[in-house]
PDB file of C-alpha atoms in Angstrom:
ATOM      1  CA  ALA A   1       1.553   4.830 -11.500  1.00  0.00           C
ATOM      2  CA  GLN A   2      -0.019   2.594  -8.998  1.00  0.00           C
ATOM      3  CA  THR A   3      -3.669   1.965  -8.127  1.00  0.00           C
ATOM      4  CA  VAL A   4      -5.097  -0.064  -5.262  1.00  0.00           C
ATOM      5  CA  THR A   5      -8.651  -1.352  -5.085  1.00  0.00           C
ATOM      6  CA  GLN A   6     -10.489  -2.762  -2.097  1.00  0.00           C
ATOM      7  CA  SER A   7     -13.966  -3.866  -3.157  1.00  0.00           C
ATOM      8  CA  GLN A   8     -15.366  -4.734   0.218  1.00  0.00           C
ATOM      9  CA  PRO A   9     -16.515  -1.508   2.023  1.00  0.00           C
ATOM     10  CA  GLU A  10     -17.568  -3.417   5.158  1.00  0.00           C
ATOM     11  CA  MET A  11     -17.038  -6.949   6.474  1.00  0.00           C
ATOM     12  CA  SER A  12     -18.044  -8.591   9.670  1.00  0.00           C
ATOM     13  CA  VAL A  13     -16.901 -11.831  11.452  1.00  0.00           C
ATOM     14  CA  GLN A  14     -17.660 -13.595  14.618  1.00  0.00           C
ATOM     15  CA  GLU A  15     -15.051 -13.619  17.337  1.00  0.00           C
ATOM     16  CA  ALA A  16     -12.532 -16.633  16.918  1.00  0.00           C
ATOM     17  CA  GLU A  17     -13.485 -17.148  13.326  1.00  0.00           C
ATOM     18  CA  THR A  18     -11.440 -16.450  10.189  1.00  0.00           C
ATOM     19  CA  VAL A  19     -12.076 -13.531   7.739  1.00  0.00           C
ATOM     20  CA  THR A  20     -10.341 -12.601   4.498  1.00  0.00           C
ATOM     21  CA  LEU A  21     -10.146  -8.957   3.220  1.00  0.00           C
ATOM     22  CA  SER A  22      -9.581  -8.540  -0.526  1.00  0.00           C
ATOM     23  CA  CYS A  23      -7.208  -6.217  -2.389  1.00  0.00           C
ATOM     24  CA  THR A  24      -6.189  -5.928  -6.033  1.00  0.00           C
ATOM     25  CA  TYR A  25      -3.519  -3.484  -7.396  1.00  0.00           C
ATOM     26  CA  ASP A  26      -2.015  -2.391 -10.561  1.00  0.00           C
ATOM     27  CA  THR A  27       1.547  -1.107 -10.975  1.00  0.00           C
ATOM     28  CA  SER A  28       4.069  -0.305 -13.728  1.00  0.00           C
ATOM     29  CA  GLU A  29       6.934  -1.026 -11.395  1.00  0.00           C
ATOM     30  CA  ASN A  30       9.004  -4.212 -11.829  1.00  0.00           C
ATOM     31  CA  ASN A  31       9.474  -4.508  -8.112  1.00  0.00           C
ATOM     32  CA  TYR A  32       7.277  -3.075  -5.465  1.00  0.00           C
ATOM     33  CA  TYR A  33       6.063  -3.650  -1.882  1.00  0.00           C
ATOM     34  CA  LEU A  34       2.566  -4.386  -0.621  1.00  0.00           C
ATOM     35  CA  PHE A  35       1.152  -3.598   2.848  1.00  0.00           C
ATOM     36  CA  TRP A  36      -1.911  -3.958   5.061  1.00  0.00           C
ATOM     37  CA  TYR A  37      -2.448  -1.212   7.630  1.00  0.00           C
ATOM     38  CA  LYS A  38      -4.991  -1.176  10.425  1.00  0.00           C
ATOM     39  CA  GLN A  39      -6.704   1.987  11.556  1.00  0.00           C
ATOM     40  CA  PRO A  40      -8.614   1.730  14.755  1.00  0.00           C
ATOM     41  CA  PRO A  41     -10.965   4.470  16.034  1.00  0.00           C
ATOM     42  CA  SER A  42      -7.975   6.202  17.457  1.00  0.00           C
ATOM     43  CA  ARG A  43      -7.009   6.748  13.796  1.00  0.00           C
ATOM     44  CA  GLN A  44      -3.377   5.646  14.320  1.00  0.00           C
ATOM     45  CA  MET A  45      -2.064   3.877  11.283  1.00  0.00           C
ATOM     46  CA  ILE A  46      -0.662   0.488  12.324  1.00  0.00           C
ATOM     47  CA  LEU A  47       1.359  -1.734  10.023  1.00  0.00           C
ATOM     48  CA  VAL A  48      -0.115  -5.217  10.086  1.00  0.00           C
ATOM     49  CA  ILE A  49       1.884  -7.066   7.511  1.00  0.00           C
ATOM     50  CA  ARG A  50       4.053  -6.430   4.430  1.00  0.00           C
ATOM     51  CA  GLN A  51       5.144  -8.281   1.427  1.00  0.00           C
ATOM     52  CA  GLU A  52       7.972  -7.845  -1.040  1.00  0.00           C
ATOM     53  CA  ALA A  53       6.780  -8.613  -4.543  1.00  0.00           C
ATOM     54  CA  TYR A  54       9.910 -10.526  -5.507  1.00  0.00           C
ATOM     55  CA  LYS A  55       9.414 -12.953  -2.676  1.00  0.00           C
ATOM     56  CA  GLN A  56       7.039 -15.816  -3.664  1.00  0.00           C
ATOM     57  CA  GLN A  57       6.503 -16.944  -0.176  1.00  0.00           C
ATOM     58  CA  ASN A  58       3.390 -15.407   1.524  1.00  0.00           C
ATOM     59  CA  ALA A  59       4.107 -13.286   4.473  1.00  0.00           C
ATOM     60  CA  THR A  60       2.666 -14.142   7.928  1.00  0.00           C
ATOM     61  CA  GLU A  61       2.560 -12.391  11.242  1.00  0.00           C
ATOM     62  CA  ASN A  62       0.996 -14.408  14.003  1.00  0.00           C
ATOM     63  CA  ARG A  63      -2.784 -14.459  13.228  1.00  0.00           C
ATOM     64  CA  PHE A  64      -2.314 -12.450  10.033  1.00  0.00           C
ATOM     65  CA  SER A  65      -1.329 -13.841   6.688  1.00  0.00           C
ATOM     66  CA  VAL A  66      -1.521 -12.833   3.133  1.00  0.00           C
ATOM     67  CA  ASN A  67      -2.399 -14.611  -0.115  1.00  0.00           C
ATOM     68  CA  PHE A  68      -0.163 -12.916  -2.712  1.00  0.00           C
ATOM     69  CA  GLN A  69      -1.096 -13.792  -6.258  1.00  0.00           C
ATOM     70  CA  LYS A  70       1.347 -11.748  -8.403  1.00  0.00           C
ATOM     71  CA  ALA A  71       0.024 -12.705 -11.792  1.00  0.00           C
ATOM     72  CA  ALA A  72      -3.509 -11.814 -10.714  1.00  0.00           C
ATOM     73  CA  LYS A  73      -2.262  -8.719  -8.924  1.00  0.00           C
ATOM     74  CA  SER A  74      -4.140  -9.808  -5.825  1.00  0.00           C
ATOM     75  CA  PHE A  75      -3.045  -9.395  -2.198  1.00  0.00           C
ATOM     76  CA  SER A  76      -5.719 -10.502   0.302  1.00  0.00           C
ATOM     77  CA  LEU A  77      -5.412 -10.505   4.087  1.00  0.00           C
ATOM     78  CA  LYS A  78      -6.522 -13.414   6.167  1.00  0.00           C
ATOM     79  CA  ILE A  79      -7.105 -12.943   9.897  1.00  0.00           C
ATOM     80  CA  SER A  80      -7.406 -16.041  11.928  1.00  0.00           C
ATOM     81  CA  ASP A  81      -8.990 -16.435  15.359  1.00  0.00           C
ATOM     82  CA  SER A  82     -10.480 -12.927  15.104  1.00  0.00           C
ATOM     83  CA  GLN A  83     -10.437 -10.883  18.318  1.00  0.00           C
ATOM     84  CA  LEU A  84     -12.651  -7.921  19.361  1.00  0.00           C
ATOM     85  CA  GLY A  85      -9.569  -5.691  19.072  1.00  0.00           C
ATOM     86  CA  ASP A  86      -9.285  -6.428  15.416  1.00  0.00           C
ATOM     87  CA  THR A  87     -12.266  -4.180  14.826  1.00  0.00           C
ATOM     88  CA  ALA A  88     -10.935  -1.390  12.716  1.00  0.00           C
ATOM     89  CA  MET A  89     -10.556   0.043   9.091  1.00  0.00           C
ATOM     90  CA  TYR A  90      -8.112  -1.982   7.110  1.00  0.00           C
ATOM     91  CA  PHE A  91      -6.127  -0.466   4.271  1.00  0.00           C
ATOM     92  CA  CYS A  92      -4.158  -2.140   1.492  1.00  0.00           C
ATOM     93  CA  ALA A  93      -1.261  -0.174   0.155  1.00  0.00           C
ATOM     94  CA  SER A  94       1.593  -0.521  -2.349  1.00  0.00           C
ATOM     95  CA  CYS A  95       4.778   1.421  -3.150  1.00  0.00           C
ATOM     96  CA  GLY A  96       7.739   1.191  -5.534  1.00  0.00           C
ATOM     97  CA  THR A  97      11.129   0.375  -4.222  1.00  0.00           C
ATOM     98  CA  SER A  98      12.825   3.676  -5.063  1.00  0.00           C
ATOM     99  CA  TYR A  99      11.121   5.392  -2.240  1.00  0.00           C
ATOM    100  CA  GLY A 100       8.090   4.860   0.057  1.00  0.00           C
ATOM    101  CA  LYS A 101       5.373   6.759  -1.626  1.00  0.00           C
ATOM    102  CA  LEU A 102       2.396   4.810  -0.551  1.00  0.00           C
ATOM    103  CA  THR A 103      -0.783   4.397  -2.688  1.00  0.00           C
ATOM    104  CA  PHE A 104      -3.748   3.353  -0.525  1.00  0.00           C
ATOM    105  CA  GLY A 105      -7.007   1.602  -1.254  1.00  0.00           C
ATOM    106  CA  GLN A 106     -10.410   2.890  -0.089  1.00  0.00           C
ATOM    107  CA  GLY A 107     -10.417   0.781   3.042  1.00  0.00           C
ATOM    108  CA  THR A 108     -12.489  -1.963   4.448  1.00  0.00           C
ATOM    109  CA  ILE A 109     -14.258  -1.568   7.820  1.00  0.00           C
ATOM    110  CA  LEU A 110     -13.960  -4.783   9.764  1.00  0.00           C
ATOM    111  CA  THR A 111     -16.294  -5.448  12.651  1.00  0.00           C
ATOM    112  CA  VAL A 112     -15.652  -8.407  14.989  1.00  0.00           C
ATOM    113  CA  HIS A 113     -18.832  -9.515  16.943  1.00  0.00           C
ATOM    114  CA  PRO A 114     -18.630 -11.266  20.261  1.00  0.00           C
TER     115      PRO A 114
ATOM    116  CA  ASN B   1      13.013   5.554  20.970  1.00  0.00           C
ATOM    117  CA  ALA B   2      10.031   7.844  20.626  1.00  0.00           C
ATOM    118  CA  GLY B   3       7.795   7.320  17.690  1.00  0.00           C
ATOM    119  CA  VAL B   4       6.774   9.825  15.037  1.00  0.00           C
ATOM    120  CA  MET B   5       5.196  12.847  16.778  1.00  0.00           C
ATOM    121  CA  GLN B   6       2.687  15.260  15.318  1.00  0.00           C
ATOM    122  CA  ASN B   7       1.386  18.328  16.817  1.00  0.00           C
ATOM    123  CA  PRO B   8      -1.144  19.629  17.384  1.00  0.00           C
ATOM    124  CA  ARG B   9      -3.354  16.592  17.404  1.00  0.00           C
ATOM    125  CA  HIS B  10      -6.425  18.710  16.848  1.00  0.00           C
ATOM    126  CA  LEU B  11      -6.466  22.136  15.147  1.00  0.00           C
ATOM    127  CA  VAL B  12      -9.415  24.389  14.512  1.00  0.00           C
ATOM    128  CA  ARG B  13      -9.086  27.228  12.047  1.00  0.00           C
ATOM    129  CA  ARG B  14     -11.618  29.755  10.601  1.00  0.00           C
ATOM    130  CA  ARG B  15     -11.741  30.048   6.817  1.00  0.00           C
ATOM    131  CA  GLY B  16      -8.942  32.318   5.642  1.00  0.00           C
ATOM    132  CA  GLN B  17      -6.554  31.566   8.388  1.00  0.00           C
ATOM    133  CA  GLU B  18      -3.318  29.665   8.172  1.00  0.00           C
ATOM    134  CA  ALA B  19      -2.726  26.173   9.472  1.00  0.00           C
ATOM    135  CA  ARG B  20       0.711  24.912  10.502  1.00  0.00           C
ATOM    136  CA  LEU B  21       1.115  21.188  11.151  1.00  0.00           C
ATOM    137  CA  ARG B  22       4.323  19.836  12.600  1.00  0.00           C
ATOM    138  CA  CYS B  23       5.925  16.398  12.278  1.00  0.00           C
ATOM    139  CA  SER B  24       8.983  15.195  14.219  1.00  0.00           C
ATOM    140  CA  PRO B  25      10.282  11.925  12.632  1.00  0.00           C
ATOM    141  CA  MET B  26      11.676   9.115  14.567  1.00  0.00           C
ATOM    142  CA  LYS B  27      15.231   9.556  15.706  1.00  0.00           C
ATOM    143  CA  GLY B  28      17.670   8.804  12.890  1.00  0.00           C
ATOM    144  CA  HIS B  29      15.014   9.175  10.167  1.00  0.00           C
ATOM    145  CA  SER B  30      15.703  11.703   7.576  1.00  0.00           C
ATOM    146  CA  HIS B  31      12.840  10.987   5.127  1.00  0.00           C
ATOM    147  CA  VAL B  32       9.345  12.302   5.747  1.00  0.00           C
ATOM    148  CA  TYR B  33       6.059  11.792   3.949  1.00  0.00           C
ATOM    149  CA  TRP B  34       2.778  13.652   4.402  1.00  0.00           C
ATOM    150  CA  TYR B  35      -0.580  12.119   3.623  1.00  0.00           C
ATOM    151  CA  ARG B  36      -4.095  13.499   3.867  1.00  0.00           C
ATOM    152  CA  GLN B  37      -7.211  11.499   4.737  1.00  0.00           C
ATOM    153  CA  LEU B  38     -10.486  13.116   3.879  1.00  0.00           C
ATOM    154  CA  PRO B  39     -13.590  11.834   5.692  1.00  0.00           C
ATOM    155  CA  GLU B  40     -14.533   8.364   4.724  1.00  0.00           C
ATOM    156  CA  GLU B  41     -11.589   7.931   2.381  1.00  0.00           C
ATOM    157  CA  GLY B  42      -8.180   6.374   2.238  1.00  0.00           C
ATOM    158  CA  LEU B  43      -4.968   8.250   2.716  1.00  0.00           C
ATOM    159  CA  LYS B  44      -3.581  10.115  -0.238  1.00  0.00           C
ATOM    160  CA  PHE B  45       0.070  10.981  -0.733  1.00  0.00           C
ATOM    161  CA  MET B  46       0.869  14.713  -0.664  1.00  0.00           C
ATOM    162  CA  VAL B  47       4.699  15.247  -0.415  1.00  0.00           C
ATOM    163  CA  TYR B  48       8.008  13.428   0.169  1.00  0.00           C
ATOM    164  CA  LEU B  49      10.838  15.298   1.766  1.00  0.00           C
ATOM    165  CA  GLN B  50      14.390  14.646   2.766  1.00  0.00           C
ATOM    166  CA  LYS B  51      16.353  16.966   5.008  1.00  0.00           C
ATOM    167  CA  GLU B  52      16.202  20.515   3.313  1.00  0.00           C
ATOM    168  CA  ASN B  53      14.873  19.006   0.035  1.00  0.00           C
ATOM    169  CA  ILE B  54      11.429  18.388  -1.510  1.00  0.00           C
ATOM    170  CA  ILE B  55      11.772  15.200  -3.492  1.00  0.00           C
ATOM    171  CA  ASP B  56       8.240  14.515  -4.679  1.00  0.00           C
ATOM    172  CA  GLU B  57       5.315  16.985  -4.302  1.00  0.00           C
ATOM    173  CA  SER B  58       3.106  15.426  -6.902  1.00  0.00           C
ATOM    174  CA  GLY B  59       0.241  15.147  -4.513  1.00  0.00           C
ATOM    175  CA  MET B  60       0.218  18.736  -3.132  1.00  0.00           C
ATOM    176  CA  PRO B  61      -2.447  21.110  -4.258  1.00  0.00           C
ATOM    177  CA  LYS B  62      -0.901  23.738  -6.534  1.00  0.00           C
ATOM    178  CA  GLU B  63      -1.969  26.577  -4.425  1.00  0.00           C
ATOM    179  CA  ARG B  64      -1.951  27.449  -0.660  1.00  0.00           C
ATOM    180  CA  PHE B  65      -0.041  24.246   0.354  1.00  0.00           C
ATOM    181  CA  SER B  66       3.619  24.120   1.102  1.00  0.00           C
ATOM    182  CA  ALA B  67       5.881  21.766   3.055  1.00  0.00           C
ATOM    183  CA  GLU B  68       9.402  22.020   4.403  1.00  0.00           C
ATOM    184  CA  PHE B  69      11.885  19.887   6.362  1.00  0.00           C
ATOM    185  CA  PRO B  70      14.694  22.088   7.605  1.00  0.00           C
ATOM    186  CA  LYS B  71      18.120  20.932   8.739  1.00  0.00           C
ATOM    187  CA  GLU B  72      17.074  21.470  12.336  1.00  0.00           C
ATOM    188  CA  GLY B  73      13.558  20.970  13.727  1.00  0.00           C
ATOM    189  CA  PRO B  74      10.415  19.300  12.500  1.00  0.00           C
ATOM    190  CA  SER B  75       8.923  19.062   9.110  1.00  0.00           C
ATOM    191  CA  ILE B  76       6.073  21.601   8.637  1.00  0.00           C
ATOM    192  CA  LEU B  77       3.053  21.343   6.385  1.00  0.00           C
ATOM    193  CA  ARG B  78       1.595  24.890   5.898  1.00  0.00           C
ATOM    194  CA  ILE B  79      -1.863  25.529   4.553  1.00  0.00           C
ATOM    195  CA  GLN B  80      -2.582  29.228   3.758  1.00  0.00           C
ATOM    196  CA  GLN B  81      -6.071  30.740   3.556  1.00  0.00           C
ATOM    197  CA  VAL B  82      -7.789  27.517   4.719  1.00  0.00           C
ATOM    198  CA  VAL B  83     -11.170  26.557   3.224  1.00  0.00           C
ATOM    199  CA  ARG B  84     -13.722  24.031   4.487  1.00  0.00           C
ATOM    200  CA  GLY B  85     -12.542  21.441   2.025  1.00  0.00           C
ATOM    201  CA  ASP B  86      -9.178  21.327   3.775  1.00  0.00           C
ATOM    202  CA  SER B  87     -10.802  19.740   6.847  1.00  0.00           C
ATOM    203  CA  ALA B  88      -9.171  16.358   7.095  1.00  0.00           C
ATOM    204  CA  ALA B  89      -6.774  14.259   9.015  1.00  0.00           C
ATOM    205  CA  TYR B  90      -3.094  14.883   8.083  1.00  0.00           C
ATOM    206  CA  PHE B  91      -0.595  12.166   8.698  1.00  0.00           C
ATOM    207  CA  CYS B  92       3.156  12.105   8.497  1.00  0.00           C
ATOM    208  CA  ALA B  93       5.354   9.038   8.226  1.00  0.00           C
ATOM    209  CA  SER B  94       9.106   8.760   8.500  1.00  0.00           C
ATOM    210  CA  SER B  95      11.637   6.262   7.394  1.00  0.00           C
ATOM    211  CA  PRO B  96      15.306   5.707   7.875  1.00  0.00           C
ATOM    212  CA  SER B  97      16.261   5.679   4.195  1.00  0.00           C
ATOM    213  CA  ALA B  98      14.764   6.222   0.709  1.00  0.00           C
ATOM    214  CA  ASP B  99      14.572   2.615  -0.273  1.00  0.00           C
ATOM    215  CA  SER B 100      13.377   1.378   3.069  1.00  0.00           C
ATOM    216  CA  TYR B 101       9.942  -0.025   3.058  1.00  0.00           C
ATOM    217  CA  GLU B 102       9.687   0.525   6.819  1.00  0.00           C
ATOM    218  CA  GLN B 103       7.433   3.627   7.159  1.00  0.00           C
ATOM    219  CA  TYR B 104       6.287   4.610  10.616  1.00  0.00           C
ATOM    220  CA  PHE B 105       3.197   6.776  10.924  1.00  0.00           C
ATOM    221  CA  GLY B 106       2.459   9.509  13.438  1.00  0.00           C
ATOM    222  CA  PRO B 107      -0.939   9.830  15.160  1.00  0.00           C
ATOM    223  CA  GLY B 108      -2.182  12.457  12.752  1.00  0.00           C
ATOM    224  CA  THR B 109      -3.406  16.042  13.119  1.00  0.00           C
ATOM    225  CA  ARG B 110      -7.179  16.470  12.619  1.00  0.00           C
ATOM    226  CA  LEU B 111      -7.802  19.919  11.001  1.00  0.00           C
ATOM    227  CA  THR B 112     -11.201  21.373  11.237  1.00  0.00           C
ATOM    228  CA  VAL B 113     -12.050  24.540   9.297  1.00  0.00           C
ATOM    229  CA  THR B 114     -15.122  26.376  10.420  1.00  0.00           C
TER     230      THR B 114
END
């Protein structure tokens, strides 16, 4: 079984600044994947970044990077140079490697202010 | 290559009616997942299907809900005798293989039960 916890219901940041969203998880799987998804007001689920648990190197995608702490079961998302278009709900998620049944956290609403 | 398609995008049903939600996966994808997002909550896994087979339905309510993914045509999530508590956004996602961690989401169907 997997659980994902996001302890920050809401966050805000000024445009061009950096913000970090927190996520912790628990799993009984030996290997697993971790994800951050963005859900803007359109409600479309957009994959932001993903991490394979057996890879120690933190994933990066342009302005988005993660801090993956496997022992602590922590998977935070850092957004650099925040843009107004980053305003959205952000979900942390995990799945085992046998198939892609995703377990989502409760979400963090991020607001970027001009 | 068209993305995952869901229709209808919005569906209004009266209590006691049936709701049929359709999901056409991306071309070449034979694995489909359905998730439900209740208001102000994260997405919750409902069911995982491969062509003509239900692999994991551990998240499906025991009554009134069913899903199929026939050899030809879209995957269908069927809700019989809808109640107000079924009002939610229903998302499907598809992937090209079981162990792929590439899961692509459709735009969702927002079901409103009046």
